[in-house]
Short mmCIF file of C-alpha atoms in Angstrom, two decimals:
data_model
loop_
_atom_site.label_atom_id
_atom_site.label_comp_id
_atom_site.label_asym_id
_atom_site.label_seq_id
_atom_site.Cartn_x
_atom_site.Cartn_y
_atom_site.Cartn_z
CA UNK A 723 24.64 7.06 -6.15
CA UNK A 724 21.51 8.26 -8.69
CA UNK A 725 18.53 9.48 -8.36
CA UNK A 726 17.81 6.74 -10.14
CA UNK A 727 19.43 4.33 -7.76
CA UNK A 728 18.29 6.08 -4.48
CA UNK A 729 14.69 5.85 -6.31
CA UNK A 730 14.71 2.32 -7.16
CA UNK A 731 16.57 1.93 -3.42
CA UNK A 732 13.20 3.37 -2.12
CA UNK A 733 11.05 0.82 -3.89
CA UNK A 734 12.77 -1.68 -2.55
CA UNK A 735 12.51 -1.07 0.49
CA UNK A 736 8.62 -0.35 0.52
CA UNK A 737 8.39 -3.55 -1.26
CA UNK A 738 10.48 -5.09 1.71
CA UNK A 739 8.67 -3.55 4.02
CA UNK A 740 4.96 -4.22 2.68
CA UNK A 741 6.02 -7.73 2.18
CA UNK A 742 6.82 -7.87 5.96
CA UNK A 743 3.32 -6.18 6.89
CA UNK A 744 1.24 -8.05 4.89
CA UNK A 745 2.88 -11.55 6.06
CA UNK A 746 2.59 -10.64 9.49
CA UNK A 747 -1.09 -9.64 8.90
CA UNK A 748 -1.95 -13.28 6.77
CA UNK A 749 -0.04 -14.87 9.24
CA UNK A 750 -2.19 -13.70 12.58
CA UNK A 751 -5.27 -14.37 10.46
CA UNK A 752 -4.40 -17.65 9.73
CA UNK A 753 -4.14 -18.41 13.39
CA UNK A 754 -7.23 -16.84 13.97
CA UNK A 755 -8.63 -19.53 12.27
CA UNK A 756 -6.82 -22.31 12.79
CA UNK A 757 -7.34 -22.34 16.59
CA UNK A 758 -3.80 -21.90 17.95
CA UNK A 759 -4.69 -18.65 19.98
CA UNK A 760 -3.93 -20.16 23.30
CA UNK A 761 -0.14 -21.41 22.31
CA UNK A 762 2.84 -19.59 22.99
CA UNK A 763 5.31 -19.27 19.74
CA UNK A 764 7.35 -21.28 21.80
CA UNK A 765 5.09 -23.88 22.01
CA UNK A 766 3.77 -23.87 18.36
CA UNK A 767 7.48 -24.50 16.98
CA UNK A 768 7.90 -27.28 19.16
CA UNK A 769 4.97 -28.99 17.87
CA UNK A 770 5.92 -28.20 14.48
CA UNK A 771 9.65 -29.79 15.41
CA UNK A 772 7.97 -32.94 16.47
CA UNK A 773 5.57 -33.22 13.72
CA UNK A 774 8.67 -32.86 11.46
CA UNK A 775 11.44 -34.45 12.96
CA UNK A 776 9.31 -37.08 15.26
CA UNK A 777 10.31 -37.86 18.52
CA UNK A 778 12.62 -35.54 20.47
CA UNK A 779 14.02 -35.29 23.74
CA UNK A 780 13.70 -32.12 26.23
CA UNK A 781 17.44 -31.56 25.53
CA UNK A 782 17.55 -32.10 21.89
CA UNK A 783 14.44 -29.72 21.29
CA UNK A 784 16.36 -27.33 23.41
CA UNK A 785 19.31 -27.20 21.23
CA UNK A 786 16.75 -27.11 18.19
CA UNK A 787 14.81 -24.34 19.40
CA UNK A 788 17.81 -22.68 21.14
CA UNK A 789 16.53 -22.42 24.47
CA UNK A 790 17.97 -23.42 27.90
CA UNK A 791 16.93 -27.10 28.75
CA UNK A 792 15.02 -25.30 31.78
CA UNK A 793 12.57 -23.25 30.07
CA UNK A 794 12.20 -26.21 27.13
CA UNK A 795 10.95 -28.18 30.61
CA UNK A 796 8.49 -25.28 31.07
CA UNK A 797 7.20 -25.68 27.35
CA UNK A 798 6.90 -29.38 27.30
CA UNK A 799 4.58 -28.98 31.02
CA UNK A 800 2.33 -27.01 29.30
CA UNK A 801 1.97 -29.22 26.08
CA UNK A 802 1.96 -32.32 28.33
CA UNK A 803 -1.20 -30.45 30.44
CA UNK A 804 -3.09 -29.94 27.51
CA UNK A 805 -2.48 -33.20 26.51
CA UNK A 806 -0.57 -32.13 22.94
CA UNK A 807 2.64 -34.04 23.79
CA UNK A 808 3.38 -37.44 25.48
CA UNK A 809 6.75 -39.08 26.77
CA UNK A 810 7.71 -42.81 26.59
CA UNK A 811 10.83 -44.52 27.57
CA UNK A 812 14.04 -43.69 24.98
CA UNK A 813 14.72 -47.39 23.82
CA UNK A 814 18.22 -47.56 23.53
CA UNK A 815 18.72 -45.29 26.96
CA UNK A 816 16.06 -45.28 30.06
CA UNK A 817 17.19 -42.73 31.39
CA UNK A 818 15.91 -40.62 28.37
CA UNK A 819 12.53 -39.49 27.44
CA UNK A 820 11.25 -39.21 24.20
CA UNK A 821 8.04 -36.62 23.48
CA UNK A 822 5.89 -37.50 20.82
CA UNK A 823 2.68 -35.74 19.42
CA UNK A 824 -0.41 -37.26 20.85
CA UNK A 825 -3.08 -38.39 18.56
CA UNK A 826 -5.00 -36.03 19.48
CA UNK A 827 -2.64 -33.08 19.02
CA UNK A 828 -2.29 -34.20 15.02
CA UNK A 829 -5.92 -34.32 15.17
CA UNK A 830 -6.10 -30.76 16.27
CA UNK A 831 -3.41 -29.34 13.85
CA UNK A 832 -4.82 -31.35 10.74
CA UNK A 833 -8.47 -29.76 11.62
CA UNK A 834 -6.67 -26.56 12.10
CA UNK A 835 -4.77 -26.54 8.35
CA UNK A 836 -7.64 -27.80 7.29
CA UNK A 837 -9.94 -24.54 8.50
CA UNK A 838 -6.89 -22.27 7.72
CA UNK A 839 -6.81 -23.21 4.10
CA UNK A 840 -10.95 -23.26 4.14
CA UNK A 841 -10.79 -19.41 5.15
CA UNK A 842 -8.05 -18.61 2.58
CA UNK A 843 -9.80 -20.45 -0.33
CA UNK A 844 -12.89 -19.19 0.72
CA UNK A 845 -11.35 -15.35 1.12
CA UNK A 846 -9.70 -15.47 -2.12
CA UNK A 847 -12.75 -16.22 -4.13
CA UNK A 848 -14.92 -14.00 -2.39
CA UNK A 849 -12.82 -11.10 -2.75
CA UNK A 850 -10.51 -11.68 -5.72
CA UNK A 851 -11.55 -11.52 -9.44
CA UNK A 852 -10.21 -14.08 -11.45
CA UNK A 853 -7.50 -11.55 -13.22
CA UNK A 854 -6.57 -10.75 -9.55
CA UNK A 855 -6.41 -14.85 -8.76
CA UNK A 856 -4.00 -14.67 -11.54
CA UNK A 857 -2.31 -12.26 -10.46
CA UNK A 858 -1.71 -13.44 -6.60
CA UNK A 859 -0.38 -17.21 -8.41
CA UNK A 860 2.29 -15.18 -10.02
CA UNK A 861 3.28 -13.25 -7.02
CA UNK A 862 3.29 -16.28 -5.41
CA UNK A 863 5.69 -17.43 -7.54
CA UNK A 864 7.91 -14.29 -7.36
CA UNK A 865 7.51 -14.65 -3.42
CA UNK A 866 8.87 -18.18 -3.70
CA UNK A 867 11.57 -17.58 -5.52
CA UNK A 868 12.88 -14.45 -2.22
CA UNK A 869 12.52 -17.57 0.21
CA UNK A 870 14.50 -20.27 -2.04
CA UNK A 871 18.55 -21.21 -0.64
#
C-alpha cells in the first residue's frame, strides 16, 4: 500500500469516525428536546414500529425488534402505564391482541418533531451564516447518498 493510500485510508476513517460523533451528539440533542428522556431505546423503536407499520401484536413486535416475547411483554407494560399504547381484540383471532398508539401518544410525538425541528431551525440560523447553510444542504446531500441501498 502508499503513503498515499494509507493517507487517504486515514481520512477516511476520521471522516467515519467524526460522522459517528457528531450523529450521536445531534441525535441526544434532538431528544433533549423532543421530550423522550424518560423512554428506554427499547421503547422508542416500538413506538416508531407502530406508528409505521400500525397495529402489532406482542409477538410480532418481538420478532421485529428481535427480542424474546417476554421482555417485549415488559416494554409494552410500561407503554401501556404511561398510557402510549393500547390493546383491542385481533378481529380475525380473539385470542390475539393488537397494540395500537393512543391518541395521545401521536399527540406527544407530533409535539415532540415538532419542537425537535423548532430547535434545529432555530440553531441553524442562529449559528450558521448563510455560506455555511449552504454548505450543511450539500453535506446533507453527500450524507444521504452513505445511507442510500
Amino acid at each position: 500500500m502508499s503513503a498515499e493510500e494509507t493517507q487517504e485510508d486515514h481520512r477516511i476513517a476520521a471522516l467515519a469516525q467524526g460522522i459517528r460523533g457528531v450523529s450521536g451528539k445531534l441525535k441526544r440533542r434532538l431528544r433533549e428536546q423532543g421530550g423522550v428522556g424518560d423512554l428506554t431505546p427499547s421503547q422508542i423503536a416500538v413506538l416508531l414500529r407502530l406508528e409505521k407499520d400500525g397495529p402489532a401484536t406482542t409477538s410480532e413486535l418481538a420478532r421485529a425488534e428481535a427480542m424474546r416475547p417476554q421482555s417485549m411483554g415488559t416494554v409494552i407494560v410500561a407503554l401501556e402505564s404511561a398510557g402510549l399504547v393500547h390493546g383491542t381484540p385481533d378481529p380475525h383471532d380473539g385470542r390475539k391482541t393488537l397494540l395500537s398508539l393512543t391518541d395521545a401518544c401521536r399527540q406527544w410525538a407530533s409535539e415532540g418533531r415538532a419542537a425537535r425541528q423548532d430547535w434545529l431551525a432555530r440553531t441553524i440560523r442562529a449559528r450558521l451564516s448563510s455560506q455555511e447553510q449552504d454548505q450543511l444542504a450539500t453535506a446533507l446531500t453527500l450524507l444521504q447518498r452513505l445511507v442510500e441501498d
